[in-house]
mmCIF file of C-alpha atoms and ligand atoms in Angstrom:
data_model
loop_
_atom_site.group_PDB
_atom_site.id
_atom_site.type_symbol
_atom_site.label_atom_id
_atom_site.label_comp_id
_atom_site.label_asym_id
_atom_site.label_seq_id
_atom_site.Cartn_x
_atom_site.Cartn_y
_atom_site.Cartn_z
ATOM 1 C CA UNK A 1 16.806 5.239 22.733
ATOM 2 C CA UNK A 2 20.028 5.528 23.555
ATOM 3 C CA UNK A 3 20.985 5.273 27.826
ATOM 4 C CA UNK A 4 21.809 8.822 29.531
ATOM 5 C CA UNK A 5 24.769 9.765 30.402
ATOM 6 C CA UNK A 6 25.268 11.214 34.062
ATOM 7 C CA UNK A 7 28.514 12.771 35.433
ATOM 8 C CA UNK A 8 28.755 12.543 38.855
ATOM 9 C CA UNK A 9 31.248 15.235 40.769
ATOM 10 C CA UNK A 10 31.791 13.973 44.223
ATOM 11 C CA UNK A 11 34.976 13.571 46.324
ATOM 12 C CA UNK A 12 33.169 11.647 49.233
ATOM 13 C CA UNK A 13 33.977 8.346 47.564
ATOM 14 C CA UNK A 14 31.453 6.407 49.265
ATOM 15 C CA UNK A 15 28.610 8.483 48.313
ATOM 16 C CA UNK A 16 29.977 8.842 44.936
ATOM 17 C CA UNK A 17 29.428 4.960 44.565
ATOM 18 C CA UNK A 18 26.448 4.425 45.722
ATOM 19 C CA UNK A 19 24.475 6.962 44.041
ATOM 20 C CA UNK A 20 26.854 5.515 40.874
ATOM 21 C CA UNK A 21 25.698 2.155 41.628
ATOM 22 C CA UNK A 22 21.712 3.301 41.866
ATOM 23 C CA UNK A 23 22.204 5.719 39.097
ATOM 24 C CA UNK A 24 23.790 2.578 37.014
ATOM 25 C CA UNK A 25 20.696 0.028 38.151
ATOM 26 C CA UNK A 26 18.441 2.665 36.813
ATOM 27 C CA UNK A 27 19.636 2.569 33.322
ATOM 28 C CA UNK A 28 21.801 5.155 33.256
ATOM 29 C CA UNK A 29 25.383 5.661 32.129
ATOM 30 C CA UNK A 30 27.352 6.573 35.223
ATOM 31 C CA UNK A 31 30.908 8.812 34.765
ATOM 32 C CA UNK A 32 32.611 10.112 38.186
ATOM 33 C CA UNK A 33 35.101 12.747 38.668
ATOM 34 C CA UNK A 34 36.618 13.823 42.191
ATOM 35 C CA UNK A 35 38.333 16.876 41.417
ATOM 36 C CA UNK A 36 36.313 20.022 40.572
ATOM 37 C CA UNK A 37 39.488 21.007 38.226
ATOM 38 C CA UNK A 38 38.265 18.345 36.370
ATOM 39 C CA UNK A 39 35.216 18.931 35.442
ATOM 40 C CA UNK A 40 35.007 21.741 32.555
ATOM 41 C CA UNK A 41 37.759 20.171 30.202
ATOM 42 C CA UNK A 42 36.165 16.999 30.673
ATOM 43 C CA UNK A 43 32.180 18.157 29.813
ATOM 44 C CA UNK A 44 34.241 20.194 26.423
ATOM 45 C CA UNK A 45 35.637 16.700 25.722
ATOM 46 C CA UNK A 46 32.489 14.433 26.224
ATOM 47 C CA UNK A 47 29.424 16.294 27.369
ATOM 48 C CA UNK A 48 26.755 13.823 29.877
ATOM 49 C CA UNK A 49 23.348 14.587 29.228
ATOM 50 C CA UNK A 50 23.241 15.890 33.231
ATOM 51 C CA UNK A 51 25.478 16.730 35.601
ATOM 52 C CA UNK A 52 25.265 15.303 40.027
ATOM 53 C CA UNK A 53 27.756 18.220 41.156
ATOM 54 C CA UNK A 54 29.340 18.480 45.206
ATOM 55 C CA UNK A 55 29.547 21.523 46.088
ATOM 56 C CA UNK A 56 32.621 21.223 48.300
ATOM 57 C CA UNK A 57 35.126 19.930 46.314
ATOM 58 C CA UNK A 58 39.120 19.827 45.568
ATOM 59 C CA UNK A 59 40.790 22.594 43.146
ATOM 60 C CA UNK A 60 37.314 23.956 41.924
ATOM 61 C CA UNK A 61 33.988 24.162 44.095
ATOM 62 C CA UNK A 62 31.109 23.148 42.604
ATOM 63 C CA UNK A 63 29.236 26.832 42.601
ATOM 64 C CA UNK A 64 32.378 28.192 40.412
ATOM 65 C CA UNK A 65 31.676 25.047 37.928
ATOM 66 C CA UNK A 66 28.241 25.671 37.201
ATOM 67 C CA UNK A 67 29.442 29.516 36.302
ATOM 68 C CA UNK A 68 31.637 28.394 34.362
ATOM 69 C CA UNK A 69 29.512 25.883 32.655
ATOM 70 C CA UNK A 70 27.079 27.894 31.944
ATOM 71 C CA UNK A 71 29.259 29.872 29.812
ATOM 72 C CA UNK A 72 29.264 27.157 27.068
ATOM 73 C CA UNK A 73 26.518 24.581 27.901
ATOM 74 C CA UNK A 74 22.975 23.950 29.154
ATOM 75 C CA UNK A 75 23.582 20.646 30.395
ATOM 76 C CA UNK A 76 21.116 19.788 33.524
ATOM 77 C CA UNK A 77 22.562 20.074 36.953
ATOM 78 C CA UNK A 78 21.321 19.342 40.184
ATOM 79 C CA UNK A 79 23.653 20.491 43.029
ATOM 80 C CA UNK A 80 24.408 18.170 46.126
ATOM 81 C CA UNK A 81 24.890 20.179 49.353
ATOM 82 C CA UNK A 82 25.898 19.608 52.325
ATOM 83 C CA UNK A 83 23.317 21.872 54.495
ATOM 84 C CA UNK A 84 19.712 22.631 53.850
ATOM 85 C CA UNK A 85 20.253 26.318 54.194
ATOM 86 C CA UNK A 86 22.881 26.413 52.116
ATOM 87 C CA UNK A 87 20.218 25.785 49.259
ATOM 88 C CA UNK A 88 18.186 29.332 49.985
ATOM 89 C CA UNK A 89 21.433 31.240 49.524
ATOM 90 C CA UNK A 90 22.854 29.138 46.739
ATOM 91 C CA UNK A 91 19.378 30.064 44.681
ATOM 92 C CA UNK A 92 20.163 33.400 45.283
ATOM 93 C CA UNK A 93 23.682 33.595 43.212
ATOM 94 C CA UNK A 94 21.171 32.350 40.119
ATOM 95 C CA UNK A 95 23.974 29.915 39.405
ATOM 96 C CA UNK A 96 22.025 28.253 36.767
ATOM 97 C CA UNK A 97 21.137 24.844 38.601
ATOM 98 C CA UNK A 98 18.291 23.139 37.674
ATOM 99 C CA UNK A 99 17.770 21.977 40.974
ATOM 100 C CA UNK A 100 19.200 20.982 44.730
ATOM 101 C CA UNK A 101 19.636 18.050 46.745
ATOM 102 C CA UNK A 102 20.551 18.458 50.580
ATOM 103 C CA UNK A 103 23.038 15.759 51.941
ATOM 104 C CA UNK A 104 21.915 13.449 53.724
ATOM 105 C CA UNK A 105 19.919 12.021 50.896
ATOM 106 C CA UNK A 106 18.028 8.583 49.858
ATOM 107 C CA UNK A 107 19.439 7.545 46.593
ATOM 108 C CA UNK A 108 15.612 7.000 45.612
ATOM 109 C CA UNK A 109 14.981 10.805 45.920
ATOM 110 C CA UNK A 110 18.375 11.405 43.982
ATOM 111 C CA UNK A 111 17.121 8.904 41.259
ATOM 112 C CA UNK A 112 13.560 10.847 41.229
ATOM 113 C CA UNK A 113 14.879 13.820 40.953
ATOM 114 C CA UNK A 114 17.628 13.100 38.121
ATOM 115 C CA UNK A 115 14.491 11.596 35.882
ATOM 116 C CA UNK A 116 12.371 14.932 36.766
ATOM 117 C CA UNK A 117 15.035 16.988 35.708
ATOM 118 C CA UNK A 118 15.905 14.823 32.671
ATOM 119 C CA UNK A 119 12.336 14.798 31.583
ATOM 120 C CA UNK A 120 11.886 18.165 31.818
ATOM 121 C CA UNK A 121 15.217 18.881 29.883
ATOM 122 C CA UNK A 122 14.690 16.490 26.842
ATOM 123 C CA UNK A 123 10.950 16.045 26.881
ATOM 124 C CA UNK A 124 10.522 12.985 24.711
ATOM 125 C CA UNK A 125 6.953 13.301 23.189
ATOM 126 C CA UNK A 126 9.013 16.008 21.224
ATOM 127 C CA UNK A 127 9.299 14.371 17.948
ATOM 128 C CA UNK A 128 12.456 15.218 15.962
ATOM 129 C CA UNK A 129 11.919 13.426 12.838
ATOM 130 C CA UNK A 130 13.447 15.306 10.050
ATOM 131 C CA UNK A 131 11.997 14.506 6.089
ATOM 132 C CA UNK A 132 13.888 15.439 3.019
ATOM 133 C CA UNK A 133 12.226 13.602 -0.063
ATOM 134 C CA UNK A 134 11.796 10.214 -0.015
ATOM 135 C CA UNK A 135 14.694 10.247 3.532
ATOM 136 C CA UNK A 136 13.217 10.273 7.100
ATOM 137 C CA UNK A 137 15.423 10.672 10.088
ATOM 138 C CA UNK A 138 13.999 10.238 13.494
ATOM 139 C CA UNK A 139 16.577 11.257 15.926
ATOM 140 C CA UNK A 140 14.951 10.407 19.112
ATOM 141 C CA UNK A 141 14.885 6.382 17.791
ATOM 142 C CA UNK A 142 17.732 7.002 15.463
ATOM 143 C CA UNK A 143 15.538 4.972 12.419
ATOM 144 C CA UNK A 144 16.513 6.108 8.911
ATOM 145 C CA UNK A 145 14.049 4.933 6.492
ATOM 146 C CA UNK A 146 14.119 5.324 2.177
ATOM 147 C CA UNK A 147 10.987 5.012 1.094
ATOM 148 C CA UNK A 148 9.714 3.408 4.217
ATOM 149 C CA UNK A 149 12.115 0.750 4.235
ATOM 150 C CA UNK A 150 14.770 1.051 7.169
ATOM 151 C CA UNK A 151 18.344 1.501 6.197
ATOM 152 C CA UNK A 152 21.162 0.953 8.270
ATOM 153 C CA UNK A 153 23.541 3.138 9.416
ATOM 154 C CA UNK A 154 26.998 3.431 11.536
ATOM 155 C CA UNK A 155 26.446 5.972 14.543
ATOM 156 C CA UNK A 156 28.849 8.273 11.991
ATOM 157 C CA UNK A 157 26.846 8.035 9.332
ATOM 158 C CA UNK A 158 24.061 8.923 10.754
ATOM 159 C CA UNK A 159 25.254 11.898 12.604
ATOM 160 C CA UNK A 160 26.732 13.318 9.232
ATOM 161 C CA UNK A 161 23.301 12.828 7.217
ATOM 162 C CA UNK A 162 21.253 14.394 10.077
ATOM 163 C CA UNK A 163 23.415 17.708 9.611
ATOM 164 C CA UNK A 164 23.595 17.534 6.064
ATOM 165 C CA UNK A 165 19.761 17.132 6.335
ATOM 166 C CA UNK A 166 18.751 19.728 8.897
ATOM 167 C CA UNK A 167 19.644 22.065 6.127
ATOM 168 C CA UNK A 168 19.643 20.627 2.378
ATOM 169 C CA UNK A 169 21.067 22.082 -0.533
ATOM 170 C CA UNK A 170 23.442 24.042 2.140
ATOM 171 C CA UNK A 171 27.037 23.475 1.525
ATOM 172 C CA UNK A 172 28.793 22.464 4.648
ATOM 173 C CA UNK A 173 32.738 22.727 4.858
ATOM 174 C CA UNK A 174 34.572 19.283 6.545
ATOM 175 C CA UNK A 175 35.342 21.096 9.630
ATOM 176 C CA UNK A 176 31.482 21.867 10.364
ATOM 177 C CA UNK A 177 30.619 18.545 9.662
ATOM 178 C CA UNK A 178 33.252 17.085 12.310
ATOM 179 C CA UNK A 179 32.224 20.056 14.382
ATOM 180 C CA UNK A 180 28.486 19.496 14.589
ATOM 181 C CA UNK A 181 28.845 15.842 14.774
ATOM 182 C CA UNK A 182 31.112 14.895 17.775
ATOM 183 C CA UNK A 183 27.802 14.372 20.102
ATOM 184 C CA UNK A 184 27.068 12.019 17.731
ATOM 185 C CA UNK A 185 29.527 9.657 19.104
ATOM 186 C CA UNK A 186 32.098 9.993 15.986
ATOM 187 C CA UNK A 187 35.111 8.070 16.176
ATOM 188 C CA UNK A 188 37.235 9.349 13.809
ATOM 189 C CA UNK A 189 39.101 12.429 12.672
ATOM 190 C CA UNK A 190 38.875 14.605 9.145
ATOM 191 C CA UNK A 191 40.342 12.420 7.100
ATOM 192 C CA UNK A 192 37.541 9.955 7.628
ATOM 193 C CA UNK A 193 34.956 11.792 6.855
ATOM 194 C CA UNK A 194 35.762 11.473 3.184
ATOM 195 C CA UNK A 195 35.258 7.737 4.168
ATOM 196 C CA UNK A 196 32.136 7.921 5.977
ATOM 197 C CA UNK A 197 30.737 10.276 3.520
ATOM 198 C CA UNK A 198 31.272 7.321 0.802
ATOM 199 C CA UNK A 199 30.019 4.577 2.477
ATOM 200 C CA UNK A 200 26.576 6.754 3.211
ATOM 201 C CA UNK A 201 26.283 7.814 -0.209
ATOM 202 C CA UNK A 202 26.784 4.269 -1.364
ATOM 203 C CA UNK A 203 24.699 2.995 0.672
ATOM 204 C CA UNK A 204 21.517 5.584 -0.247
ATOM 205 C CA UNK A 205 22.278 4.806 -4.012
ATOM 206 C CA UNK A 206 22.006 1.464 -3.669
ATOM 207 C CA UNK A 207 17.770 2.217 -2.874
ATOM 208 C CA UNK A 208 18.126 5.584 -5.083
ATOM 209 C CA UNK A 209 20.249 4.540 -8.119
ATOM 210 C CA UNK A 210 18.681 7.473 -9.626
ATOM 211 C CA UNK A 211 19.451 10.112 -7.469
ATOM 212 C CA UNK A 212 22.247 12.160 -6.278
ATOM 213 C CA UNK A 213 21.180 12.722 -2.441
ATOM 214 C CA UNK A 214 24.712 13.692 -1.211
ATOM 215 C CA UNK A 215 26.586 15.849 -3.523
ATOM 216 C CA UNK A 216 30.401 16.712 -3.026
ATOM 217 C CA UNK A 217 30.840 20.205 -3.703
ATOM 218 C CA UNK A 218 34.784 20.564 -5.342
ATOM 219 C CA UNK A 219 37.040 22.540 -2.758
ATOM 220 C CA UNK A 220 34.467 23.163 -0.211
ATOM 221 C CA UNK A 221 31.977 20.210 1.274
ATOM 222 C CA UNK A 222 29.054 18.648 0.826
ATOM 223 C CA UNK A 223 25.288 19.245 0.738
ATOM 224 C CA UNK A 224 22.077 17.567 0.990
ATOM 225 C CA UNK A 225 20.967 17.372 -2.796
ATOM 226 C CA UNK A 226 16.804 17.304 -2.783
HETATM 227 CA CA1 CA B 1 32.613 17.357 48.988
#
């Protein structure tokens, strides 16, 4: 399982760290922004798994971010505040937070409540194993087996076969691939895919010699063959 990703939005830099540093020595991955402006082109860029928001902050405030977010995402977000009674009239814009945390605060209550909220947003008893023939994917522990035996793929790779086999024998353009796939840590840019496409196929043929799983479909994509 990969580590979480939490954004922290806080322009009190000493709070900022040490809920980073907590955040960090509980196995998360910690980013930190200080501007509020910064927030929105940064989550389209790289989206966190959940969002620590201020509400008080320079060039946006944190009740206009989670409007805006909420426009595009779902990510979790727990709002920091600065006054308890703040929280009963926050609840009542129905901003979309997931929940509230009144400053001052121990970072063990922040930490308890980031893991409530994260459980409740990616409950992980849900199994997301996807079969197609003689191909498993489990996306929760990323294990890609042939025939029960394990083969090993690049974080690209993988992302690419999971779309291809959420939907087999649909044809998916390049641009939908490299669309769907950029949470799946891709590193490269359309050109590559051609490349990464290879490499996977070669690599499936080599325990299905028999088989054309991935099929390149002249002029528009590729599909899931099964
Ligand atoms: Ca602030």
């Amino acid at each position: 399982m990969e580590k979480r990703h939490i954004l922290i939005v806080e322009d009190e830099i000493k709070i900022a760290r040490v809920l980073q540093d907590y955040l960090k020595n509980a196995g998360y991955t910690v980013s930190l922004l200080e501007r509020g402006d910064d927030v929105i082109p940064y989550i389209r860029k790289q989206p966190p798994d959940m969002m620590l928001l201020d509400i008080m902050l320079p060039g946006m405030d944190g009740m206009e971010i989670c409007r805006e977010l909420r426009k595009f995402s779902n990510i979790p977000v727990i709002m920091l505040t600065a006054k308890a009674e703040e929280i009963d009239r926050l609840l009542g814009l129905g901003l979309g937070a997931d929940d509230y945390i009144c400053k001052p605060f121990s970072p063990r209550e922040v930490i308890a409540r980031v893991k409530a909220v994260l459980r409740r947003s990616y409950p992980e008893s849900e199994e997301k194993k996807i079969v197609a023939g003689p191909i498993s994917l489990d996306e929760n522990t990323r294990l890609v087996t042939v025939n029960d035996a394990e083969l090993k793929l690049t974080p690209s790779e993988f992302g690419f076969l999971r779309i291809l086999m959420t939907n087999p024998n649909r044809v998916f353009t390049r641009n939908e691939l490299l669309d769907k796939v950029q949470g799946y840590n891709f590193d490269g840019y359309d050109r590559t895919i051609d490349t990464h496409i290879k490499n996977l196929r070669k690599k499936i043929s080599e325990r299905l010699p028999d088989q054309d799983i991935i099929i390149t479909v002249y002029g528009a994509g590729y599909k899931f063959n099964i």
